[in-house]
Coordinates of C-alpha atoms and ligand atoms in Angstrom, one line a residue:
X1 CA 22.4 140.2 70.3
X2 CA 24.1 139.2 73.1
X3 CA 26.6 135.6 72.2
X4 CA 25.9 133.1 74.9
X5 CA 29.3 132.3 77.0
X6 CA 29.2 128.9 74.9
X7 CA 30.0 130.7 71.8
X8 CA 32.7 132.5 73.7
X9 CA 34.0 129.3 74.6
X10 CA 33.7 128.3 71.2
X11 CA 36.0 131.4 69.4
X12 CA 38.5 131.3 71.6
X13 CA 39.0 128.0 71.3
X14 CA 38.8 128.2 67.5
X15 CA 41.0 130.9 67.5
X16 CA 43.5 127.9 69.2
X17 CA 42.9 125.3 66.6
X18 CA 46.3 126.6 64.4
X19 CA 47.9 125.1 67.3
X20 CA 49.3 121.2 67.2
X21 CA 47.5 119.7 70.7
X22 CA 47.5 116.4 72.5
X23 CA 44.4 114.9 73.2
X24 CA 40.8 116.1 72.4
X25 CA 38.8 117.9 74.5
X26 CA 35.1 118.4 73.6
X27 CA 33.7 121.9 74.3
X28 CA 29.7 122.2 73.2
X29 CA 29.4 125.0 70.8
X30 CA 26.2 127.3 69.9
X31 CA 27.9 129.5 66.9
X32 CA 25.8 130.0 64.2
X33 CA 27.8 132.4 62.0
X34 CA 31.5 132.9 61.3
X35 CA 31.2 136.4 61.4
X36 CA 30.0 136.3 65.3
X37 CA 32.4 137.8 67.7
X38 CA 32.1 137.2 71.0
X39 CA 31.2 140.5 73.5
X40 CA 33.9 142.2 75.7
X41 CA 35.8 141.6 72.7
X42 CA 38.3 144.4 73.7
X43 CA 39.0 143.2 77.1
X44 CA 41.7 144.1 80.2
X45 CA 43.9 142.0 82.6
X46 CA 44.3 144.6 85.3
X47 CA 47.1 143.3 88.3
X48 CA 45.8 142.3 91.0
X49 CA 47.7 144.5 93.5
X50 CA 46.5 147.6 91.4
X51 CA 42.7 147.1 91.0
X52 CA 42.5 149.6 93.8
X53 CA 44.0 152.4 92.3
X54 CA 42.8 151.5 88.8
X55 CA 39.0 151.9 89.8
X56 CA 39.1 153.6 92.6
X57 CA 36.4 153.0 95.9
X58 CA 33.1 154.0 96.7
X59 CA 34.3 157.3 98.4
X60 CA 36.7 157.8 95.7
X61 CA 35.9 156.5 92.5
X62 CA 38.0 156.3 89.5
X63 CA 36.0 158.3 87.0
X64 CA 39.2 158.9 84.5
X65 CA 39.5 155.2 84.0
X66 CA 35.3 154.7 84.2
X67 CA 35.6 157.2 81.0
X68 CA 38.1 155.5 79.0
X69 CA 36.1 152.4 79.2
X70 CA 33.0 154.3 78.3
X71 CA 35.2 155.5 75.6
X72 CA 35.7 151.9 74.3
X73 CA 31.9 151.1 75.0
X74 CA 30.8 153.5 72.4
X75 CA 33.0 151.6 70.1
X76 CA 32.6 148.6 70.2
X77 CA 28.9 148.2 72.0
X78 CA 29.6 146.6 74.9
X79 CA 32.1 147.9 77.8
X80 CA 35.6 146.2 78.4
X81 CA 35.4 142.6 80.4
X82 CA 37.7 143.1 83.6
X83 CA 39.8 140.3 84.5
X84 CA 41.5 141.1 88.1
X85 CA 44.4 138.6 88.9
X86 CA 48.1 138.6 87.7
X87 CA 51.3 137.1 89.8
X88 CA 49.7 139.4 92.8
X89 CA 46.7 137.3 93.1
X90 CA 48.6 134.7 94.4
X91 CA 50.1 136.9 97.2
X92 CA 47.0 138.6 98.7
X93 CA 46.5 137.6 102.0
X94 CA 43.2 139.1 103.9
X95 CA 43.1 141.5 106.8
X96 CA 39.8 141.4 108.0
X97 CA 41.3 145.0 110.2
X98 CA 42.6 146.5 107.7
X99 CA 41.2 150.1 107.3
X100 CA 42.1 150.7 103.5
X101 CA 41.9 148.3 100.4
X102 CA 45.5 147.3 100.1
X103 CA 48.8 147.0 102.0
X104 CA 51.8 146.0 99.2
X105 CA 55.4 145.6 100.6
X106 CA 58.1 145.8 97.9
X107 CA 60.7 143.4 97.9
X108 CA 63.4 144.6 95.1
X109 CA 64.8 141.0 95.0
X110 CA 61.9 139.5 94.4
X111 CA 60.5 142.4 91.9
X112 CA 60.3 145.7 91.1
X113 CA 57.1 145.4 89.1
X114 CA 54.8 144.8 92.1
X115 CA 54.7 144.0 95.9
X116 CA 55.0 140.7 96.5
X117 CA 53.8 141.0 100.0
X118 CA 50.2 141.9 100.4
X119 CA 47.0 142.3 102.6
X120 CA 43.9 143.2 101.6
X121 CA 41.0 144.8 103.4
X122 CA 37.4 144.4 103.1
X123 CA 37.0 147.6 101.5
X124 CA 39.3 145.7 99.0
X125 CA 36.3 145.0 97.2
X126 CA 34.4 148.3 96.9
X127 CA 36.4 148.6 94.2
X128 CA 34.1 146.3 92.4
X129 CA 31.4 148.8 92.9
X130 CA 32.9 152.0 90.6
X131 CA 32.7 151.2 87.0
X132 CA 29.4 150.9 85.7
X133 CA 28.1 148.1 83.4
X134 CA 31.2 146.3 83.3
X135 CA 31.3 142.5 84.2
X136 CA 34.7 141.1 86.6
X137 CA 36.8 138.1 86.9
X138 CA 38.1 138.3 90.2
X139 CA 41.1 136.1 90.9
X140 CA 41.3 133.8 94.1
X141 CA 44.8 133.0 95.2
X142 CA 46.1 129.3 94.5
X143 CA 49.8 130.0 95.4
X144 CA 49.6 130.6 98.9
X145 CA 46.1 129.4 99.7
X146 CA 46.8 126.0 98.8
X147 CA 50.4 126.0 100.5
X148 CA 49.4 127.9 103.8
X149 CA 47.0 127.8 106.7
X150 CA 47.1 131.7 106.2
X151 CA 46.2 131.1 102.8
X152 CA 43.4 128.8 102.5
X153 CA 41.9 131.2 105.2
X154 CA 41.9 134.1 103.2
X155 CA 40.0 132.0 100.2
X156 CA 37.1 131.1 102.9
X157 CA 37.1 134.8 103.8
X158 CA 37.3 136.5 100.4
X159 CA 34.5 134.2 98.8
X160 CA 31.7 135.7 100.5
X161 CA 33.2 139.0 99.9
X162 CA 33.7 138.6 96.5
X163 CA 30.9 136.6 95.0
X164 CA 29.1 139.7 96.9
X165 CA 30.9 142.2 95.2
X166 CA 29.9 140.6 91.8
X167 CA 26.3 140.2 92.1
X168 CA 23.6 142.0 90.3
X169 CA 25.1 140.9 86.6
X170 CA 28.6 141.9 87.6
X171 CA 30.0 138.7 87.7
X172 CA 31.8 136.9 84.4
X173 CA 34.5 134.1 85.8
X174 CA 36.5 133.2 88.6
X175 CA 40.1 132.5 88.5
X176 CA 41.9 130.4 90.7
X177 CA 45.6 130.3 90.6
X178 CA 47.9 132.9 87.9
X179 CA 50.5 131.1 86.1
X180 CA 50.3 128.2 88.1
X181 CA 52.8 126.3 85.2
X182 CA 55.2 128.4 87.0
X183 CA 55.0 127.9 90.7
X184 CA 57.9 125.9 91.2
X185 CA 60.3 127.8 89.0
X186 CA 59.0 131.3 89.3
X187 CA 61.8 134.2 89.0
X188 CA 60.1 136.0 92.0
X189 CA 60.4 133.2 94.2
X190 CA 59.2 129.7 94.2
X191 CA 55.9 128.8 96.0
X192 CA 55.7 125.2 95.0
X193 CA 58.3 122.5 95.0
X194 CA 60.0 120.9 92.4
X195 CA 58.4 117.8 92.6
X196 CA 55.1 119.8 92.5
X197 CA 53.3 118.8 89.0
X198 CA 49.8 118.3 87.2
X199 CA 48.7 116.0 89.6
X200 CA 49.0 117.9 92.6
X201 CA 48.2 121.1 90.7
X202 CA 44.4 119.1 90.1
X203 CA 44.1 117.7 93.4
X204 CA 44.4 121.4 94.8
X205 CA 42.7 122.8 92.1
X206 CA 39.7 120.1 92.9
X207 CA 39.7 120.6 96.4
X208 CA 40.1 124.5 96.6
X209 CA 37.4 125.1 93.7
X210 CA 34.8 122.9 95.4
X211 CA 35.4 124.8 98.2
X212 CA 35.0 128.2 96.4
X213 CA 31.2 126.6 94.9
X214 CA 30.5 125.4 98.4
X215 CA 31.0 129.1 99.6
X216 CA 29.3 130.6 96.6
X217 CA 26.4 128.8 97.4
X218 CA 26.0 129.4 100.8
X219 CA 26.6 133.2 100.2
X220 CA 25.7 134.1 96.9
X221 CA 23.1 131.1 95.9
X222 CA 22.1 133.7 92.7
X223 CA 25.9 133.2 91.4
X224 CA 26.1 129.2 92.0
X225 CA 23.9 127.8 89.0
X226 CA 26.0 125.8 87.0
X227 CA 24.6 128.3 83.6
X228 CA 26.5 131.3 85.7
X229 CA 29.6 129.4 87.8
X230 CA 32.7 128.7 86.3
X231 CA 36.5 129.6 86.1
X232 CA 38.8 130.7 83.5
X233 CA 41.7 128.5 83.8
X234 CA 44.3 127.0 83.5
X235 CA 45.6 130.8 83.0
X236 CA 49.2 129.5 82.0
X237 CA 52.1 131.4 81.3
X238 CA 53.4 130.0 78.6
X239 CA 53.5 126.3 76.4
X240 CA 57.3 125.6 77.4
X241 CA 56.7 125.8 81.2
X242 CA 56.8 122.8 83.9
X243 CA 53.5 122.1 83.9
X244 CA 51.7 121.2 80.8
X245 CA 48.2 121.8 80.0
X246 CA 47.0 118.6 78.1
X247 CA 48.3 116.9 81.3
X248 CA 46.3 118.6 83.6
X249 CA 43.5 118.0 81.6
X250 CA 43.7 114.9 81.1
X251 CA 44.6 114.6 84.6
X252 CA 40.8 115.8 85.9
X253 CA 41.5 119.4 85.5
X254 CA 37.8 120.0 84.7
X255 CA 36.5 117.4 85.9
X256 CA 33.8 119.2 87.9
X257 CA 33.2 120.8 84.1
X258 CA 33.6 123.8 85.8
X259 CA 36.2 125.3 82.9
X260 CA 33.8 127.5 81.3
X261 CA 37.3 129.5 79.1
X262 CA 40.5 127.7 78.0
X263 CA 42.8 130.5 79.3
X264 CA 46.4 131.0 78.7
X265 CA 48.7 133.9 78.2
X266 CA 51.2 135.9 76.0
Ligands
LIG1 C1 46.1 143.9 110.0 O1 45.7 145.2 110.0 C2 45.8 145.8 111.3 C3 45.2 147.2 111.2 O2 45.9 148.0 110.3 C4 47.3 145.8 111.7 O3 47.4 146.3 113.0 C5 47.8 144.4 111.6 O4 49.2 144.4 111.9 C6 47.6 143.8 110.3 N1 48.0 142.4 110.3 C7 48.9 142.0 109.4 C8 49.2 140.5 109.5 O5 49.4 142.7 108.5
LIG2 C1 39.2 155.2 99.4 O1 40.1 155.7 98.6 C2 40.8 156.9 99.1 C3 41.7 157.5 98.0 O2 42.6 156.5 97.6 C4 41.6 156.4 100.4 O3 42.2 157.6 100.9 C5 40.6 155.8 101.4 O4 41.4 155.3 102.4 C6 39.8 154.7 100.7 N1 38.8 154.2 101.6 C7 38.8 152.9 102.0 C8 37.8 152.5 103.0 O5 39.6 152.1 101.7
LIG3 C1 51.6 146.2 106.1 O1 52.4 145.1 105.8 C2 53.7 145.1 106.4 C3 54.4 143.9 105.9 O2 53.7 142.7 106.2 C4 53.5 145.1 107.9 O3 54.8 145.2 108.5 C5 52.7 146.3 108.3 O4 52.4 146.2 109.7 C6 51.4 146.3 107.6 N1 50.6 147.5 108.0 C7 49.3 147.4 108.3 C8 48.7 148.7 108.6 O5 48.7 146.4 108.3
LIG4 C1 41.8 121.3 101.1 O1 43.0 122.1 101.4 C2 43.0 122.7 102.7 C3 44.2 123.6 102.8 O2 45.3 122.9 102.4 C4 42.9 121.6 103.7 O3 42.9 122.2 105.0 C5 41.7 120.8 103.5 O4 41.6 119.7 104.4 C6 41.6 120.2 102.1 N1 40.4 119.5 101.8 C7 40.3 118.2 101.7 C8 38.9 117.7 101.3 O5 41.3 117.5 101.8
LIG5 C1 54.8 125.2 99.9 O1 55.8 125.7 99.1 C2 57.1 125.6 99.6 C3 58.0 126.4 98.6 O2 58.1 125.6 97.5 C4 57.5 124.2 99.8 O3 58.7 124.2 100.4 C5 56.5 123.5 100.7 O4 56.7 122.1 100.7 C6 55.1 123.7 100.1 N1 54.1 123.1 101.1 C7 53.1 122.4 100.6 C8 52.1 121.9 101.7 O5 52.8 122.2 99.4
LIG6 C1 53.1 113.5 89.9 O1 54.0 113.0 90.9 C2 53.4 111.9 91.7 C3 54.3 111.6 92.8 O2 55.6 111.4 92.3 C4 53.1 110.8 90.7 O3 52.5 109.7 91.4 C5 52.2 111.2 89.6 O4 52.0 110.2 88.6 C6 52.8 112.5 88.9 N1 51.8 113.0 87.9 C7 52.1 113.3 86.7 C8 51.0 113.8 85.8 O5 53.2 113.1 86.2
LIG7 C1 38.7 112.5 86.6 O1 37.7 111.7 85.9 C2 38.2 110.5 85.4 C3 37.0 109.9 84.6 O2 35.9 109.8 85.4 C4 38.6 109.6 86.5 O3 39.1 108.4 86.0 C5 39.7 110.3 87.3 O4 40.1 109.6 88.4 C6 39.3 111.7 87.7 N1 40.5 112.4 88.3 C7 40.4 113.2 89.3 C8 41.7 113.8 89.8 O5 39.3 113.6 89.8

């Protein structure tokens, strides 16, 4: 049997509980046995910038990878959940002419890890289309979309694109912003100012997410019921960062309840 996403919810939070928090936060639960663990157990954060080449396109799948997850499938019953996001999300800008997935310009001061300059093309997201069985979290970008004209365009153009990409059971969250306890004081270049807190991290959170269910149900109606919407959030990089999580909560982080997975990293 399948665990509903409530008793996904419910694990990971459980999982949490050793942890000293401020402030309750009610999250409805459906577990029924301690032994229960939720599907997509084994699971992979794939950056952003390197989806592409991970999975390949529709001319040129990636089969190798396909096969390692299949690998895992036969396992552990169910194949790998794909989150696609990392500090890149909240880089890609979209090319609506550009003839290939992805154009990533290094910038060694910045980092060597990744580009941190990036377009993405439409075909971007046939990249969804190559692994079989396997549900997505695709990653909107918060960084830039939220601080630039250029930006917020590329989140009214990538919605329809994505939510697209991920129908026909594909879909498991959205994300909306990587690491955004970092913004201000990121090592690869700040995209928030200092004075930027959790406050203004909700009030863009509120206004780009409503945007992204606005989109979603004009595009992708089948992906918009409130059983099937939702985010993973807040996706923070650590406990020790600028912004704090209890604070964004409690400053109307979910209050569209739209928070279906606590997530946080490391
Ligand atoms: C968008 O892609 C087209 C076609 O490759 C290219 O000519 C143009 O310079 C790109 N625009 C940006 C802003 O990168
Ligand atoms: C598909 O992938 C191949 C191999 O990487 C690449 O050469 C081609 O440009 C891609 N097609 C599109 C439309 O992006
Ligand atoms: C790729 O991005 C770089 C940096 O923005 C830009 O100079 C170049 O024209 C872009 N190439 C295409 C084909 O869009
Ligand atoms: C949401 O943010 C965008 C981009 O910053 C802005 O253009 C838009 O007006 C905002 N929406 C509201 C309701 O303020
Ligand atoms: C965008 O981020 C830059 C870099 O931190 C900052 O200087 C600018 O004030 C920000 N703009 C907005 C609208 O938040
Ligand atoms: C964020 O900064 C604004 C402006 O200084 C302030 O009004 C607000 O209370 C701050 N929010 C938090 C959670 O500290
Ligand atoms: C969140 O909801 C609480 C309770 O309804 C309300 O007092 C608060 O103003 C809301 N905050 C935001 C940023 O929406």
């Amino acid at each position: 049997m399948m665990p509903s996403s409530t008793m996904k919810r419910a694990i990971v939070l459980s999982l949490l509980t050793g942890l000293p928090v401020e402030g309750q936060f009610p999250v409805s639960t459906s577990i029924t046995s301690a032994n229960e663990i939720f599907d997509g157990f084994v699971s992979f954060s794939i950056e952003f910038s390197s989806f592409p080449d991970f999975a390949g396109n529709n001319s040129h799948p990636n089969t190798f990878s396909d096969n390692l997850l299949e690998n895992i499938r036969h396992l552990t019953g169910t194949k790998p959940y794909i989150r696609v996001g990392g500090n890149t999300q909240d880089y890609a800008l979209y090319n609506a002419s550009l003839p290939y997935a992805l154009n990533g310009t290094f910038n060694p001061k910045r980092s060597l890890d990744y580009p941190t300059t990036i377009y993405i093309g439409p075909s971007y997201f046939e990249s969804y289309n190559t692994w079989k069985d396997v549900k997505f979290s695709h990653g909107f970008n918060l960084g830039l979309g939220a601080n630039t004209s250029e930006g917020w365009q590329t989140l009214l153009d990538t919605v329809p694109l994505a939510c697209k990409a991920l129908g026909g059971g594909k879909f498991y969250l959205w994300g909306y912003g990587n690491e955004p306890d970092l913004f201000s004081t990121a090592a690869q270049g700040p995209v928030r100012p200092p004075s930027w807190n959790e406050s203004t991290y909700v009030w863009q959170w509120q206004n780009g997410t409503r945007t992204i269910h606005e989109l979603v149900q004009q595009h992708c109606p089948d992906l918009a019921y409130e059983s099937r919407y939702g985010f993973m959030a807040p996706s923070h990089g650590g406990v020790g960062n600028r912004l704090k999580a209890h604070i964004s909560w409690a400053s109307g982080l979910n209050n569209d309840s739209n928070v279906k997975l606590y997530s946080t990293h490391k």
